[in-house]
Short mmCIF file of C-alpha atoms in Angstrom, two decimals:
data_model
loop_
_atom_site.label_atom_id
_atom_site.label_comp_id
_atom_site.label_asym_id
_atom_site.label_seq_id
_atom_site.Cartn_x
_atom_site.Cartn_y
_atom_site.Cartn_z
CA MET F 1 -4.81 -17.23 3.93
CA THR F 2 -5.37 -14.77 1.11
CA GLN F 3 -7.78 -14.87 -1.78
CA PRO F 4 -8.14 -12.76 -4.91
CA LEU F 5 -10.87 -10.13 -4.68
CA ARG F 6 -12.67 -11.57 -7.65
CA GLU F 7 -13.50 -14.64 -5.57
CA ILE F 8 -15.16 -12.65 -2.80
CA LYS F 9 -18.92 -13.04 -2.76
CA GLY F 10 -21.82 -12.51 -0.45
CA ARG F 11 -20.37 -10.29 2.28
CA GLU F 12 -22.71 -7.66 3.65
CA SER F 13 -21.79 -4.14 2.49
CA ALA F 14 -21.03 -1.44 5.04
CA ASN F 15 -19.35 1.92 5.16
CA ALA F 16 -15.66 1.11 5.02
CA ARG F 17 -13.60 2.69 7.78
CA PRO F 18 -9.86 2.49 7.17
CA LEU F 19 -7.98 1.13 10.15
CA GLY F 20 -4.26 1.24 10.64
CA PHE F 21 -2.15 -1.63 11.81
CA GLY F 22 0.24 -2.06 14.66
CA GLY F 23 0.21 -2.58 18.38
CA GLU F 24 1.55 -0.49 21.22
CA ALA F 25 3.96 2.06 19.71
CA ARG F 26 3.91 0.37 16.34
CA TRP F 27 1.99 1.25 13.23
CA PHE F 28 0.81 0.11 9.79
CA THR F 29 2.34 0.39 6.22
CA VAL F 30 4.04 -0.61 2.96
CA SER F 31 6.10 0.56 0.01
CA THR F 32 9.12 0.86 -2.29
CA GLY F 33 12.71 2.11 -3.32
CA LEU F 34 16.49 1.53 -3.81
CA ALA F 35 19.31 3.67 -2.39
CA LEU F 36 21.36 3.63 -5.59
CA TRP F 37 18.59 5.55 -7.30
CA PHE F 38 18.22 8.12 -4.55
CA THR F 39 21.01 10.29 -5.98
CA ARG F 40 18.88 10.99 -9.05
CA ALA F 41 17.85 14.65 -9.18
CA MET F 42 14.23 14.92 -8.09
CA HIS F 43 11.87 17.71 -9.00
CA GLU F 44 8.24 18.34 -8.25
CA ALA F 45 6.11 17.69 -11.29
CA PRO F 46 3.44 20.25 -12.22
CA ALA F 47 0.06 19.58 -10.66
CA PRO F 48 -1.75 17.13 -12.93
CA SER F 49 -5.03 18.24 -14.45
CA LYS F 50 -6.40 14.71 -14.09
CA ILE F 51 -5.50 11.60 -12.10
CA ARG F 52 -6.93 8.33 -13.34
CA VAL F 53 -6.58 5.02 -11.48
CA VAL F 54 -6.65 1.89 -13.63
CA GLY F 55 -5.72 -1.77 -13.46
CA LEU F 56 -2.11 -2.81 -14.05
CA GLN F 57 -1.33 -3.52 -17.72
CA ASP F 58 1.83 -4.71 -19.46
CA ILE F 59 2.54 -1.18 -20.70
CA HIS F 60 2.77 -0.03 -17.06
CA LEU F 61 5.43 -2.52 -15.95
CA ASP F 62 8.60 -0.55 -16.72
CA PRO F 63 7.44 2.76 -15.19
CA VAL F 64 6.02 0.92 -12.17
CA LEU F 65 9.39 -0.78 -11.70
CA GLU F 66 11.07 2.64 -11.67
CA ILE F 67 8.57 3.85 -9.06
CA GLU F 68 9.23 0.72 -7.01
CA GLN F 69 12.98 1.36 -7.07
CA LEU F 70 12.78 5.07 -6.31
CA CYS F 71 10.30 4.72 -3.46
CA LYS F 72 12.14 1.86 -1.82
CA ALA F 73 15.25 4.04 -2.04
CA GLN F 74 13.46 6.65 0.06
CA HIS F 75 12.60 4.12 2.75
CA HIS F 76 16.16 2.77 2.76
CA HIS F 77 17.49 6.34 3.00
CA HIS F 78 15.40 6.80 6.15
CA GLY F 79 16.82 3.72 7.84
CA VAL F 80 14.72 0.79 6.65
CA THR F 81 17.11 -2.01 5.75
CA GLU F 82 17.14 -3.59 2.32
CA ALA F 83 16.88 -6.99 4.00
CA ALA F 84 13.63 -5.95 5.70
CA LEU F 85 12.26 -4.22 2.60
CA PRO F 86 13.68 -5.64 -0.63
CA VAL F 87 12.99 -4.11 -4.02
CA ARG F 88 10.59 -5.99 -6.25
CA SER F 89 11.84 -7.14 -9.63
CA LEU F 90 9.95 -6.68 -12.87
CA ARG F 91 8.81 -10.29 -12.58
CA ASP F 92 7.60 -9.73 -9.01
CA ILE F 93 5.48 -6.80 -10.14
CA ALA F 94 4.07 -8.71 -13.10
CA GLN F 95 2.99 -11.51 -10.75
CA LEU F 96 1.34 -9.27 -8.14
CA PRO F 97 -2.12 -9.50 -9.79
CA ARG F 98 -2.23 -13.24 -9.09
CA LYS F 99 -3.23 -12.53 -5.49
CA HIS F 100 -3.79 -8.78 -5.43
CA ASN F 101 -5.82 -6.04 -6.98
CA VAL F 102 -3.09 -3.86 -8.51
CA ARG F 103 -3.98 -0.28 -9.41
CA VAL F 104 -1.88 2.26 -11.29
CA ALA F 105 -2.29 6.05 -11.11
CA GLU F 106 -1.96 7.97 -14.37
CA ALA F 107 -1.32 11.69 -13.82
CA ASP F 108 -2.14 13.19 -17.19
CA GLU F 109 0.25 11.27 -19.49
CA HIS F 110 2.58 10.01 -16.76
CA ILE F 111 2.56 6.87 -14.61
CA ALA F 112 2.77 8.40 -11.14
CA GLY F 113 2.13 5.62 -8.62
CA TYR F 114 0.76 2.19 -7.90
CA GLY F 115 -0.92 0.23 -5.14
CA ALA F 116 -1.68 -3.43 -4.44
CA TRP F 117 -4.18 -4.87 -1.98
CA ARG F 118 -5.89 -8.16 -1.21
CA ASP F 119 -8.66 -9.60 0.93
CA GLU F 120 -7.35 -11.54 3.92
CA GLU F 121 -9.31 -13.73 6.31
CA PRO F 122 -11.70 -13.02 7.94
CA GLY F 123 -12.49 -10.20 5.50
CA VAL F 124 -9.94 -7.43 6.15
CA GLY F 125 -8.46 -5.58 3.20
CA TYR F 126 -4.67 -5.58 3.43
CA ILE F 127 -2.72 -2.95 1.51
CA GLU F 128 0.45 -4.70 0.41
CA GLU F 129 1.87 -1.71 -1.46
CA LEU F 130 1.38 1.99 -2.00
CA ALA F 131 4.13 3.81 -3.89
CA VAL F 132 4.12 7.23 -5.55
CA HIS F 133 6.90 8.56 -7.76
CA PRO F 134 8.90 11.14 -5.76
CA ASP F 135 8.16 13.83 -8.36
CA TYR F 136 4.43 13.42 -7.64
CA GLN F 137 4.41 12.97 -3.86
CA GLU F 138 3.24 16.55 -3.29
CA HIS F 139 0.16 15.88 -5.40
CA PRO F 140 -2.90 13.75 -4.46
CA VAL F 141 -1.74 10.65 -6.33
CA GLY F 142 -1.53 8.39 -3.26
CA SER F 143 -4.94 9.50 -2.03
CA ALA F 144 -6.44 8.76 -5.46
CA ILE F 145 -5.10 5.20 -5.27
CA LEU F 146 -6.41 4.81 -1.72
CA ASP F 147 -9.81 6.13 -2.79
CA LYS F 148 -9.96 3.43 -5.46
CA ILE F 149 -8.95 0.75 -2.95
CA ARG F 150 -11.63 1.93 -0.50
CA GLU F 151 -14.21 1.93 -3.29
CA GLU F 152 -13.34 -1.65 -4.21
CA ALA F 153 -13.30 -2.75 -0.58
CA ARG F 154 -16.78 -1.30 0.03
CA ALA F 155 -18.08 -3.02 -3.10
CA ALA F 156 -16.77 -6.32 -1.70
CA GLY F 157 -18.38 -5.72 1.70
CA ILE F 158 -15.03 -5.20 3.43
CA LYS F 159 -15.26 -2.83 6.38
CA TYR F 160 -11.62 -2.38 7.36
CA LEU F 161 -8.30 -1.80 5.64
CA ALA F 162 -4.96 -2.59 7.26
CA VAL F 163 -1.43 -1.62 6.29
CA ARG F 164 2.00 -2.01 7.87
CA ALA F 165 4.10 1.16 8.11
CA TRP F 166 7.78 1.88 8.60
CA SER F 167 8.18 4.11 11.63
CA SER F 168 11.31 5.92 10.40
CA SER F 169 10.04 6.72 6.91
CA PRO F 170 7.96 9.90 6.41
CA THR F 171 6.48 8.48 3.20
CA SER F 172 5.20 5.53 5.22
CA LYS F 173 3.84 6.00 8.75
CA ASP F 174 3.51 9.78 8.54
CA TYR F 175 1.77 9.57 5.19
CA PHE F 176 -0.80 7.03 6.32
CA LEU F 177 -1.61 9.18 9.34
CA THR F 178 -2.53 12.00 6.95
CA GLN F 179 -4.81 9.55 5.13
CA HIS F 180 -6.86 8.82 8.29
CA PHE F 181 -5.29 5.50 9.21
CA LEU F 182 -4.94 4.92 12.95
CA PRO F 183 -3.06 2.50 15.21
CA VAL F 184 -5.17 -0.56 15.93
CA PRO F 185 -6.82 0.03 19.34
CA ALA F 186 -7.20 -2.52 22.12
CA ASP F 187 -10.94 -2.58 21.46
CA ALA F 188 -10.55 -3.18 17.73
CA PRO F 189 -13.51 -4.72 15.87
CA ASP F 190 -13.75 -8.51 15.96
CA GLU F 191 -12.72 -8.85 12.30
CA VAL F 192 -9.51 -6.94 12.95
CA LYS F 193 -8.72 -8.87 16.14
CA THR F 194 -9.19 -12.16 14.31
CA TRP F 195 -7.05 -10.93 11.43
CA LYS F 196 -4.22 -10.06 13.84
CA GLU F 197 -4.49 -13.47 15.49
CA LEU F 198 -4.31 -15.25 12.14
CA GLN F 199 -1.35 -13.15 11.04
CA SER F 200 0.48 -13.81 14.33
CA ALA F 201 -0.12 -17.54 14.02
CA ALA F 202 1.55 -17.52 10.59
CA GLY F 203 4.69 -15.69 11.76
CA PRO F 204 5.90 -12.38 13.24
CA LEU F 205 3.16 -9.78 13.08
CA LEU F 206 5.59 -6.95 12.32
CA ALA F 207 9.12 -6.66 11.01
CA ASP F 208 11.78 -4.64 12.82
CA GLY F 209 11.09 -0.98 12.20
CA GLN F 210 7.35 -1.35 11.61
#
């Protein structure tokens, strides 16, 4: 079961160590896109002078929807099926904060990415989404969002972060490897083992391609 972060109380703080998700040859991850949008001409944006990570607000919804569509398009282009990874609607994004901490990255005056995470039993932070606009993927926008998630997880006493990744998508598995996520080892901490057991009891642990 999940619970909003604001309801988390009383867990002992510790240095958070991000931990990837997946067993055997599988990995951890998330994220966004839509193939129809992939034909749009992309260009690398200039390096932002400042990246600020803030909570999702109504003014962010339209640009976040565009990021969602473009990033999912990238995953679909690399072989992830639309059935396995559907694109969120504007309503879906607006409802994410009901069970997630949703954070938006502002690169100077531009909305450049977003992430969503939640606390899952028995106290593992699960990253549901991390998506960066293709024009900003060469800049540290994703790492700024992850830094904010790690900061919030530490403040809540959460030691480990987990994420599901798409093996065929370089903006998924490969990216999380650069951000110090690792496959879950056989001798994973007890919290992570319990989390995997609870997830498996609720349904398939991983989708095809993760």
